[in-house]
Amino acid sequence: MVTPILIRSFGRSGSTLMMQVLGSSENVLFDREYPFEKRYLTYLHRLSNVVNQPFADNDEWNADLLFESNNSMIGPFPYTETDLFDKNELPGVFLMRLWDGFSYQLIKFNSGKFDNSRPIYYAEKVAQDVCVDLNHFTSCKNLFLFRDPRDEFLSIKSFNHKRGFNGFDWSKDDTDESFARKLCSMRRSFMHHLLHIDNDDQRLVVFYERFIENPVGSTKLISDWLGIE
């Protein structure tokens, strides 16, 4: 079975660098396509949750569309009442089964490319909001990557200038000060969460600045945590 590595970070926090480091092992599977932002696991999570969304019964999605074989649209169950099963449990069940199938395909397609004597992983810059469900229904490795918000701010500003447009929630009305305040506000809960995390088999906190200061030692820490080189 393939174990997901959830890269839990924000933009300009070193997540692309972390994917490059993880990609130096053949036992960590993901598309080696810079900047490594194909989110297959996040997609599977979104797909599994469709089933339990509220049903609107409109022209975009309704029970009659089930008869159209070429219809590319799929929505929640178009039947609001049933005593046959518990709809609330289906998203978790679907997520586990989808991951089992995807994991099987990863191993089958990449057979011979990795060391079977070591653990096999799939790494992703995962969307933050899906992590709770992923950890509840699948066995995951959570790699928390944190960069000093002051440094992150400067990197975002420089990157926005280089691209010629603003991203990372920097709105057109933001000044340096207003965005800096907004950034700190957005990072506060994440920082508070990190304060209560002890590194264990499922969780590892990596600080970007410490990684840059000691890349060899930091990479060894990650290698030991994953059980691969």
PDB file of C-alpha atoms in Angstrom:
ATOM      1  CA  MET A   1       0.000   0.000   0.000  1.00  0.00           C
ATOM      2  CA  VAL A   2       1.195   3.514  -0.826  1.00  0.00           C
ATOM      3  CA  THR A   3       1.274   5.985   2.078  1.00  0.00           C
ATOM      4  CA  PRO A   4       0.433   9.644   1.298  1.00  0.00           C
ATOM      5  CA  ILE A   5       2.855  12.348   2.383  1.00  0.00           C
ATOM      6  CA  LEU A   6       0.814  15.492   2.937  1.00  0.00           C
ATOM      7  CA  ILE A   7       2.925  18.616   2.415  1.00  0.00           C
ATOM      8  CA  ARG A   8       1.140  21.080   4.667  1.00  0.00           C
ATOM      9  CA  SER A   9       2.390  24.585   3.997  1.00  0.00           C
ATOM     10  CA  PHE A  10       1.574  27.836   2.209  1.00  0.00           C
ATOM     11  CA  GLY A  11       2.798  29.529  -0.946  1.00  0.00           C
ATOM     12  CA  ARG A  12       6.408  30.724  -0.884  1.00  0.00           C
ATOM     13  CA  SER A  13       7.194  28.511   2.108  1.00  0.00           C
ATOM     14  CA  GLY A  14       9.532  26.097   0.371  1.00  0.00           C
ATOM     15  CA  SER A  15       7.018  23.437  -0.663  1.00  0.00           C
ATOM     16  CA  THR A  16       8.473  23.131  -4.169  1.00  0.00           C
ATOM     17  CA  LEU A  17      11.948  22.686  -2.707  1.00  0.00           C
ATOM     18  CA  MET A  18      10.564  20.045  -0.350  1.00  0.00           C
ATOM     19  CA  MET A  19       9.000  18.170  -3.266  1.00  0.00           C
ATOM     20  CA  GLN A  20      12.364  18.255  -5.064  1.00  0.00           C
ATOM     21  CA  VAL A  21      14.020  16.754  -1.981  1.00  0.00           C
ATOM     22  CA  LEU A  22      11.362  14.044  -1.681  1.00  0.00           C
ATOM     23  CA  GLY A  23      11.630  13.393  -5.406  1.00  0.00           C
ATOM     24  CA  SER A  24      15.281  12.443  -5.017  1.00  0.00           C
ATOM     25  CA  SER A  25      13.985   9.071  -3.755  1.00  0.00           C
ATOM     26  CA  GLU A  26      12.469   6.627  -6.214  1.00  0.00           C
ATOM     27  CA  ASN A  27      10.193   5.443  -3.378  1.00  0.00           C
ATOM     28  CA  VAL A  28       8.293   8.740  -3.337  1.00  0.00           C
ATOM     29  CA  LEU A  29       5.877   8.772  -6.259  1.00  0.00           C
ATOM     30  CA  PHE A  30       4.509  11.900  -7.905  1.00  0.00           C
ATOM     31  CA  ASP A  31       4.750  13.575 -11.309  1.00  0.00           C
ATOM     32  CA  ARG A  32       8.240  15.053 -11.662  1.00  0.00           C
ATOM     33  CA  GLU A  33       6.763  18.109 -13.365  1.00  0.00           C
ATOM     34  CA  TYR A  34       7.839  21.459 -11.878  1.00  0.00           C
ATOM     35  CA  PRO A  35       6.409  23.021  -9.729  1.00  0.00           C
ATOM     36  CA  PHE A  36       4.838  19.689  -8.649  1.00  0.00           C
ATOM     37  CA  GLU A  37       1.260  20.855  -8.167  1.00  0.00           C
ATOM     38  CA  LYS A  38      -0.845  18.025  -9.576  1.00  0.00           C
ATOM     39  CA  ARG A  39      -3.188  17.269  -6.681  1.00  0.00           C
ATOM     40  CA  TYR A  40      -4.546  13.785  -7.360  1.00  0.00           C
ATOM     41  CA  LEU A  41      -5.283  13.021  -3.706  1.00  0.00           C
ATOM     42  CA  THR A  42      -7.093  16.316  -3.231  1.00  0.00           C
ATOM     43  CA  TYR A  43      -9.147  15.495  -6.327  1.00  0.00           C
ATOM     44  CA  LEU A  44     -10.109  12.088  -4.923  1.00  0.00           C
ATOM     45  CA  HIS A  45     -11.202  13.769  -1.698  1.00  0.00           C
ATOM     46  CA  ARG A  46     -13.354  16.299  -3.561  1.00  0.00           C
ATOM     47  CA  LEU A  47     -14.833  13.502  -5.652  1.00  0.00           C
ATOM     48  CA  SER A  48     -15.733  11.396  -2.621  1.00  0.00           C
ATOM     49  CA  ASN A  49     -17.497  14.350  -0.987  1.00  0.00           C
ATOM     50  CA  VAL A  50     -19.751  15.038  -3.969  1.00  0.00           C
ATOM     51  CA  VAL A  51     -22.037  12.203  -2.922  1.00  0.00           C
ATOM     52  CA  ASN A  52     -23.103  13.892   0.305  1.00  0.00           C
ATOM     53  CA  GLN A  53     -23.598  17.443  -0.950  1.00  0.00           C
ATOM     54  CA  PRO A  54     -27.103  18.973  -0.879  1.00  0.00           C
ATOM     55  CA  PHE A  55     -29.165  18.025  -3.911  1.00  0.00           C
ATOM     56  CA  ALA A  56     -30.597  21.054  -5.748  1.00  0.00           C
ATOM     57  CA  ASP A  57     -32.610  19.177  -8.435  1.00  0.00           C
ATOM     58  CA  ASN A  58     -32.092  21.584 -11.322  1.00  0.00           C
ATOM     59  CA  ASP A  59     -31.179  21.456 -15.018  1.00  0.00           C
ATOM     60  CA  GLU A  60     -27.480  21.093 -14.214  1.00  0.00           C
ATOM     61  CA  TRP A  61     -27.950  17.899 -12.225  1.00  0.00           C
ATOM     62  CA  ASN A  62     -31.018  15.734 -11.672  1.00  0.00           C
ATOM     63  CA  ALA A  63     -32.076  12.075 -11.673  1.00  0.00           C
ATOM     64  CA  ASP A  64     -33.056  12.123 -15.377  1.00  0.00           C
ATOM     65  CA  LEU A  65     -29.454  12.904 -16.364  1.00  0.00           C
ATOM     66  CA  LEU A  66     -28.447   9.433 -15.147  1.00  0.00           C
ATOM     67  CA  PHE A  67     -29.926   8.111 -18.413  1.00  0.00           C
ATOM     68  CA  GLU A  68     -27.526  10.210 -20.532  1.00  0.00           C
ATOM     69  CA  SER A  69     -24.379   8.153 -21.060  1.00  0.00           C
ATOM     70  CA  ASN A  70     -22.418  11.082 -22.506  1.00  0.00           C
ATOM     71  CA  ASN A  71     -23.214  13.429 -19.622  1.00  0.00           C
ATOM     72  CA  SER A  72     -19.952  14.610 -18.041  1.00  0.00           C
ATOM     73  CA  MET A  73     -21.678  16.166 -15.043  1.00  0.00           C
ATOM     74  CA  ILE A  74     -22.092  14.208 -11.825  1.00  0.00           C
ATOM     75  CA  GLY A  75     -23.538  15.477  -8.595  1.00  0.00           C
ATOM     76  CA  PRO A  76     -24.816  14.272  -5.226  1.00  0.00           C
ATOM     77  CA  PHE A  77     -27.320  11.460  -4.917  1.00  0.00           C
ATOM     78  CA  PRO A  78     -30.493  12.698  -6.629  1.00  0.00           C
ATOM     79  CA  TYR A  79     -32.572  10.830  -4.034  1.00  0.00           C
ATOM     80  CA  THR A  80     -32.952  12.719  -0.789  1.00  0.00           C
ATOM     81  CA  GLU A  81     -34.541  10.009   1.354  1.00  0.00           C
ATOM     82  CA  THR A  82     -33.426   6.407   1.790  1.00  0.00           C
ATOM     83  CA  ASP A  83     -33.376   3.748   4.493  1.00  0.00           C
ATOM     84  CA  LEU A  84     -31.040   1.529   2.491  1.00  0.00           C
ATOM     85  CA  PHE A  85     -27.718   2.976   3.713  1.00  0.00           C
ATOM     86  CA  ASP A  86     -26.218   5.880   5.684  1.00  0.00           C
ATOM     87  CA  LYS A  87     -25.327   8.645   3.247  1.00  0.00           C
ATOM     88  CA  ASN A  88     -23.248  10.413   5.893  1.00  0.00           C
ATOM     89  CA  GLU A  89     -20.763   7.545   5.976  1.00  0.00           C
ATOM     90  CA  LEU A  90     -20.352   7.248   2.217  1.00  0.00           C
ATOM     91  CA  PRO A  91     -17.752  10.030   1.662  1.00  0.00           C
ATOM     92  CA  GLY A  92     -15.281   8.314   3.996  1.00  0.00           C
ATOM     93  CA  VAL A  93     -15.977   4.889   2.521  1.00  0.00           C
ATOM     94  CA  PHE A  94     -15.618   6.228  -1.017  1.00  0.00           C
ATOM     95  CA  LEU A  95     -12.376   8.040  -0.136  1.00  0.00           C
ATOM     96  CA  MET A  96     -10.816   4.857   1.250  1.00  0.00           C
ATOM     97  CA  ARG A  97     -11.866   2.827  -1.788  1.00  0.00           C
ATOM     98  CA  LEU A  98     -10.731   5.501  -4.232  1.00  0.00           C
ATOM     99  CA  TRP A  99      -7.350   5.697  -2.528  1.00  0.00           C
ATOM    100  CA  ASP A 100      -7.025   1.896  -2.504  1.00  0.00           C
ATOM    101  CA  GLY A 101      -7.645   1.832  -6.262  1.00  0.00           C
ATOM    102  CA  PHE A 102      -5.346   4.767  -6.985  1.00  0.00           C
ATOM    103  CA  SER A 103      -2.642   3.267  -4.754  1.00  0.00           C
ATOM    104  CA  TYR A 104      -2.913  -0.037  -6.622  1.00  0.00           C
ATOM    105  CA  GLN A 105      -2.451   1.792  -9.925  1.00  0.00           C
ATOM    106  CA  LEU A 106       0.598   3.658  -8.614  1.00  0.00           C
ATOM    107  CA  ILE A 107       2.290   0.419  -7.597  1.00  0.00           C
ATOM    108  CA  LYS A 108       1.308  -1.420 -10.787  1.00  0.00           C
ATOM    109  CA  PHE A 109       2.395   1.355 -13.166  1.00  0.00           C
ATOM    110  CA  ASN A 110       5.674   2.075 -11.344  1.00  0.00           C
ATOM    111  CA  SER A 111       6.618  -1.535 -10.647  1.00  0.00           C
ATOM    112  CA  GLY A 112      10.374  -2.000 -10.912  1.00  0.00           C
ATOM    113  CA  LYS A 113      11.098   1.693 -10.391  1.00  0.00           C
ATOM    114  CA  PHE A 114      11.250   1.622  -6.588  1.00  0.00           C
ATOM    115  CA  ASP A 115      12.823  -0.439  -3.809  1.00  0.00           C
ATOM    116  CA  ASN A 116      10.250  -2.991  -2.642  1.00  0.00           C
ATOM    117  CA  SER A 117      12.108  -3.470   0.633  1.00  0.00           C
ATOM    118  CA  ARG A 118      11.385   0.135   1.662  1.00  0.00           C
ATOM    119  CA  PRO A 119       8.098   1.994   2.267  1.00  0.00           C
ATOM    120  CA  ILE A 120       6.387   3.431  -0.809  1.00  0.00           C
ATOM    121  CA  TYR A 121       4.938   6.941  -0.691  1.00  0.00           C
ATOM    122  CA  TYR A 122       2.950   9.412  -2.747  1.00  0.00           C
ATOM    123  CA  ALA A 123       3.682  13.111  -2.057  1.00  0.00           C
ATOM    124  CA  GLU A 124       1.394  16.078  -2.663  1.00  0.00           C
ATOM    125  CA  LYS A 125       1.132  19.768  -1.830  1.00  0.00           C
ATOM    126  CA  VAL A 126      -2.265  19.018  -0.415  1.00  0.00           C
ATOM    127  CA  ALA A 127      -5.099  21.527   0.055  1.00  0.00           C
ATOM    128  CA  GLN A 128      -5.225  22.380   3.760  1.00  0.00           C
ATOM    129  CA  ASP A 129      -8.931  21.778   4.305  1.00  0.00           C
ATOM    130  CA  VAL A 130      -8.848  18.123   3.228  1.00  0.00           C
ATOM    131  CA  CYS A 131      -6.194  17.004   5.734  1.00  0.00           C
ATOM    132  CA  VAL A 132      -8.597  16.152   8.566  1.00  0.00           C
ATOM    133  CA  ASP A 133     -10.579  13.708   6.429  1.00  0.00           C
ATOM    134  CA  LEU A 134      -7.461  12.234   4.842  1.00  0.00           C
ATOM    135  CA  ASN A 135      -5.908  11.524   8.231  1.00  0.00           C
ATOM    136  CA  HIS A 136      -9.163  10.089   9.555  1.00  0.00           C
ATOM    137  CA  PHE A 137      -9.786   7.675   6.707  1.00  0.00           C
ATOM    138  CA  THR A 138      -6.263   6.888   5.459  1.00  0.00           C
ATOM    139  CA  SER A 139      -2.826   6.408   7.002  1.00  0.00           C
ATOM    140  CA  CYS A 140      -0.840   9.540   6.155  1.00  0.00           C
ATOM    141  CA  LYS A 141       2.483  11.206   6.868  1.00  0.00           C
ATOM    142  CA  ASN A 142       1.989  14.895   7.668  1.00  0.00           C
ATOM    143  CA  LEU A 143       4.981  17.088   6.837  1.00  0.00           C
ATOM    144  CA  PHE A 144       4.368  20.582   8.216  1.00  0.00           C
ATOM    145  CA  LEU A 145       6.568  23.137   6.471  1.00  0.00           C
ATOM    146  CA  PHE A 146       6.738  26.592   8.026  1.00  0.00           C
ATOM    147  CA  ARG A 147       8.511  29.781   6.964  1.00  0.00           C
ATOM    148  CA  ASP A 148       8.810  32.950   9.035  1.00  0.00           C
ATOM    149  CA  PRO A 149       5.903  35.147   7.851  1.00  0.00           C
ATOM    150  CA  ARG A 150       8.244  38.139   7.513  1.00  0.00           C
ATOM    151  CA  ASP A 151      10.389  36.164   5.092  1.00  0.00           C
ATOM    152  CA  GLU A 152       7.279  34.761   3.405  1.00  0.00           C
ATOM    153  CA  PHE A 153       5.953  38.306   2.932  1.00  0.00           C
ATOM    154  CA  LEU A 154       9.133  39.455   1.184  1.00  0.00           C
ATOM    155  CA  SER A 155       9.154  36.360  -1.023  1.00  0.00           C
ATOM    156  CA  ILE A 156       5.511  36.875  -2.028  1.00  0.00           C
ATOM    157  CA  LYS A 157       6.113  40.535  -2.834  1.00  0.00           C
ATOM    158  CA  SER A 158       9.171  39.703  -4.940  1.00  0.00           C
ATOM    159  CA  PHE A 159       7.397  36.839  -6.725  1.00  0.00           C
ATOM    160  CA  ASN A 160       4.349  38.975  -7.502  1.00  0.00           C
ATOM    161  CA  HIS A 161       6.609  41.666  -8.948  1.00  0.00           C
ATOM    162  CA  LYS A 162       8.474  39.107 -11.059  1.00  0.00           C
ATOM    163  CA  ARG A 163       5.243  37.658 -12.501  1.00  0.00           C
ATOM    164  CA  GLY A 164       3.653  41.050 -13.068  1.00  0.00           C
ATOM    165  CA  PHE A 165       0.457  40.280 -11.152  1.00  0.00           C
ATOM    166  CA  ASN A 166      -0.582  39.684  -7.556  1.00  0.00           C
ATOM    167  CA  GLY A 167      -1.310  36.300  -6.048  1.00  0.00           C
ATOM    168  CA  PHE A 168      -1.348  34.637  -2.647  1.00  0.00           C
ATOM    169  CA  ASP A 169      -4.434  36.660  -1.574  1.00  0.00           C
ATOM    170  CA  TRP A 170      -2.727  39.999  -2.226  1.00  0.00           C
ATOM    171  CA  SER A 171      -5.668  42.075  -3.470  1.00  0.00           C
ATOM    172  CA  LYS A 172      -5.412  45.117  -5.713  1.00  0.00           C
ATOM    173  CA  ASP A 173      -6.267  47.417  -2.807  1.00  0.00           C
ATOM    174  CA  ASP A 174      -3.639  45.997  -0.451  1.00  0.00           C
ATOM    175  CA  THR A 175      -0.674  48.050   0.658  1.00  0.00           C
ATOM    176  CA  ASP A 176       2.460  46.441   2.051  1.00  0.00           C
ATOM    177  CA  GLU A 177       1.167  47.025   5.552  1.00  0.00           C
ATOM    178  CA  SER A 178      -2.386  45.805   4.967  1.00  0.00           C
ATOM    179  CA  PHE A 179      -1.184  42.622   3.292  1.00  0.00           C
ATOM    180  CA  ALA A 180       1.426  42.011   5.999  1.00  0.00           C
ATOM    181  CA  ARG A 181      -1.295  42.290   8.642  1.00  0.00           C
ATOM    182  CA  LYS A 182      -3.587  39.988   6.651  1.00  0.00           C
ATOM    183  CA  LEU A 183      -0.799  37.473   6.160  1.00  0.00           C
ATOM    184  CA  CYS A 184       0.007  37.377   9.867  1.00  0.00           C
ATOM    185  CA  SER A 185      -3.663  36.972  10.691  1.00  0.00           C
ATOM    186  CA  MET A 186      -3.953  34.052   8.253  1.00  0.00           C
ATOM    187  CA  ARG A 187      -0.845  32.353   9.656  1.00  0.00           C
ATOM    188  CA  ARG A 188      -1.692  32.812  13.328  1.00  0.00           C
ATOM    189  CA  SER A 189      -3.849  29.689  13.673  1.00  0.00           C
ATOM    190  CA  PHE A 190      -1.299  27.585  11.787  1.00  0.00           C
ATOM    191  CA  MET A 191       1.479  28.817  14.076  1.00  0.00           C
ATOM    192  CA  HIS A 192      -0.653  28.079  17.124  1.00  0.00           C
ATOM    193  CA  HIS A 193      -1.287  24.574  15.787  1.00  0.00           C
ATOM    194  CA  LEU A 194       2.438  23.970  15.283  1.00  0.00           C
ATOM    195  CA  LEU A 195       3.134  24.889  18.907  1.00  0.00           C
ATOM    196  CA  HIS A 196       1.093  21.868  19.983  1.00  0.00           C
ATOM    197  CA  ILE A 197       2.674  19.356  17.585  1.00  0.00           C
ATOM    198  CA  ASP A 198       5.253  16.881  18.802  1.00  0.00           C
ATOM    199  CA  ASN A 199       7.161  15.116  16.056  1.00  0.00           C
ATOM    200  CA  ASP A 200       6.095  11.486  15.876  1.00  0.00           C
ATOM    201  CA  ASP A 201       5.611   8.709  13.330  1.00  0.00           C
ATOM    202  CA  GLN A 202       2.772  10.586  11.615  1.00  0.00           C
ATOM    203  CA  ARG A 203       3.873  14.219  11.976  1.00  0.00           C
ATOM    204  CA  LEU A 204       7.064  16.155  11.341  1.00  0.00           C
ATOM    205  CA  VAL A 205       7.586  19.922  11.523  1.00  0.00           C
ATOM    206  CA  VAL A 206      10.279  21.388   9.262  1.00  0.00           C
ATOM    207  CA  PHE A 207      11.242  25.047   9.498  1.00  0.00           C
ATOM    208  CA  TYR A 208      12.291  26.520   6.165  1.00  0.00           C
ATOM    209  CA  GLU A 209      15.074  28.665   7.622  1.00  0.00           C
ATOM    210  CA  ARG A 210      16.604  25.729   9.478  1.00  0.00           C
ATOM    211  CA  PHE A 211      16.440  23.641   6.321  1.00  0.00           C
ATOM    212  CA  ILE A 212      18.319  26.301   4.357  1.00  0.00           C
ATOM    213  CA  GLU A 213      20.937  26.605   7.117  1.00  0.00           C
ATOM    214  CA  ASN A 214      21.475  22.835   7.304  1.00  0.00           C
ATOM    215  CA  PRO A 215      20.065  21.082   4.231  1.00  0.00           C
ATOM    216  CA  VAL A 216      22.023  17.863   4.746  1.00  0.00           C
ATOM    217  CA  GLY A 217      20.969  17.470   8.385  1.00  0.00           C
ATOM    218  CA  SER A 218      17.365  18.415   7.591  1.00  0.00           C
ATOM    219  CA  THR A 219      17.214  15.930   4.721  1.00  0.00           C
ATOM    220  CA  LYS A 220      18.570  13.194   6.983  1.00  0.00           C
ATOM    221  CA  LEU A 221      15.839  14.020   9.504  1.00  0.00           C
ATOM    222  CA  ILE A 222      13.203  13.557   6.790  1.00  0.00           C
ATOM    223  CA  SER A 223      14.889  10.380   5.517  1.00  0.00           C
ATOM    224  CA  ASP A 224      14.888   8.825   8.979  1.00  0.00           C
ATOM    225  CA  TRP A 225      11.253   9.825   9.509  1.00  0.00           C
ATOM    226  CA  LEU A 226      10.169   8.179   6.241  1.00  0.00           C
ATOM    227  CA  GLY A 227      12.484   5.179   6.451  1.00  0.00           C
ATOM    228  CA  ILE A 228      13.946   5.833   3.005  1.00  0.00           C
ATOM    229  CA  GLU A 229      17.010   7.614   1.657  1.00  0.00           C
TER     230      GLU A 229
END
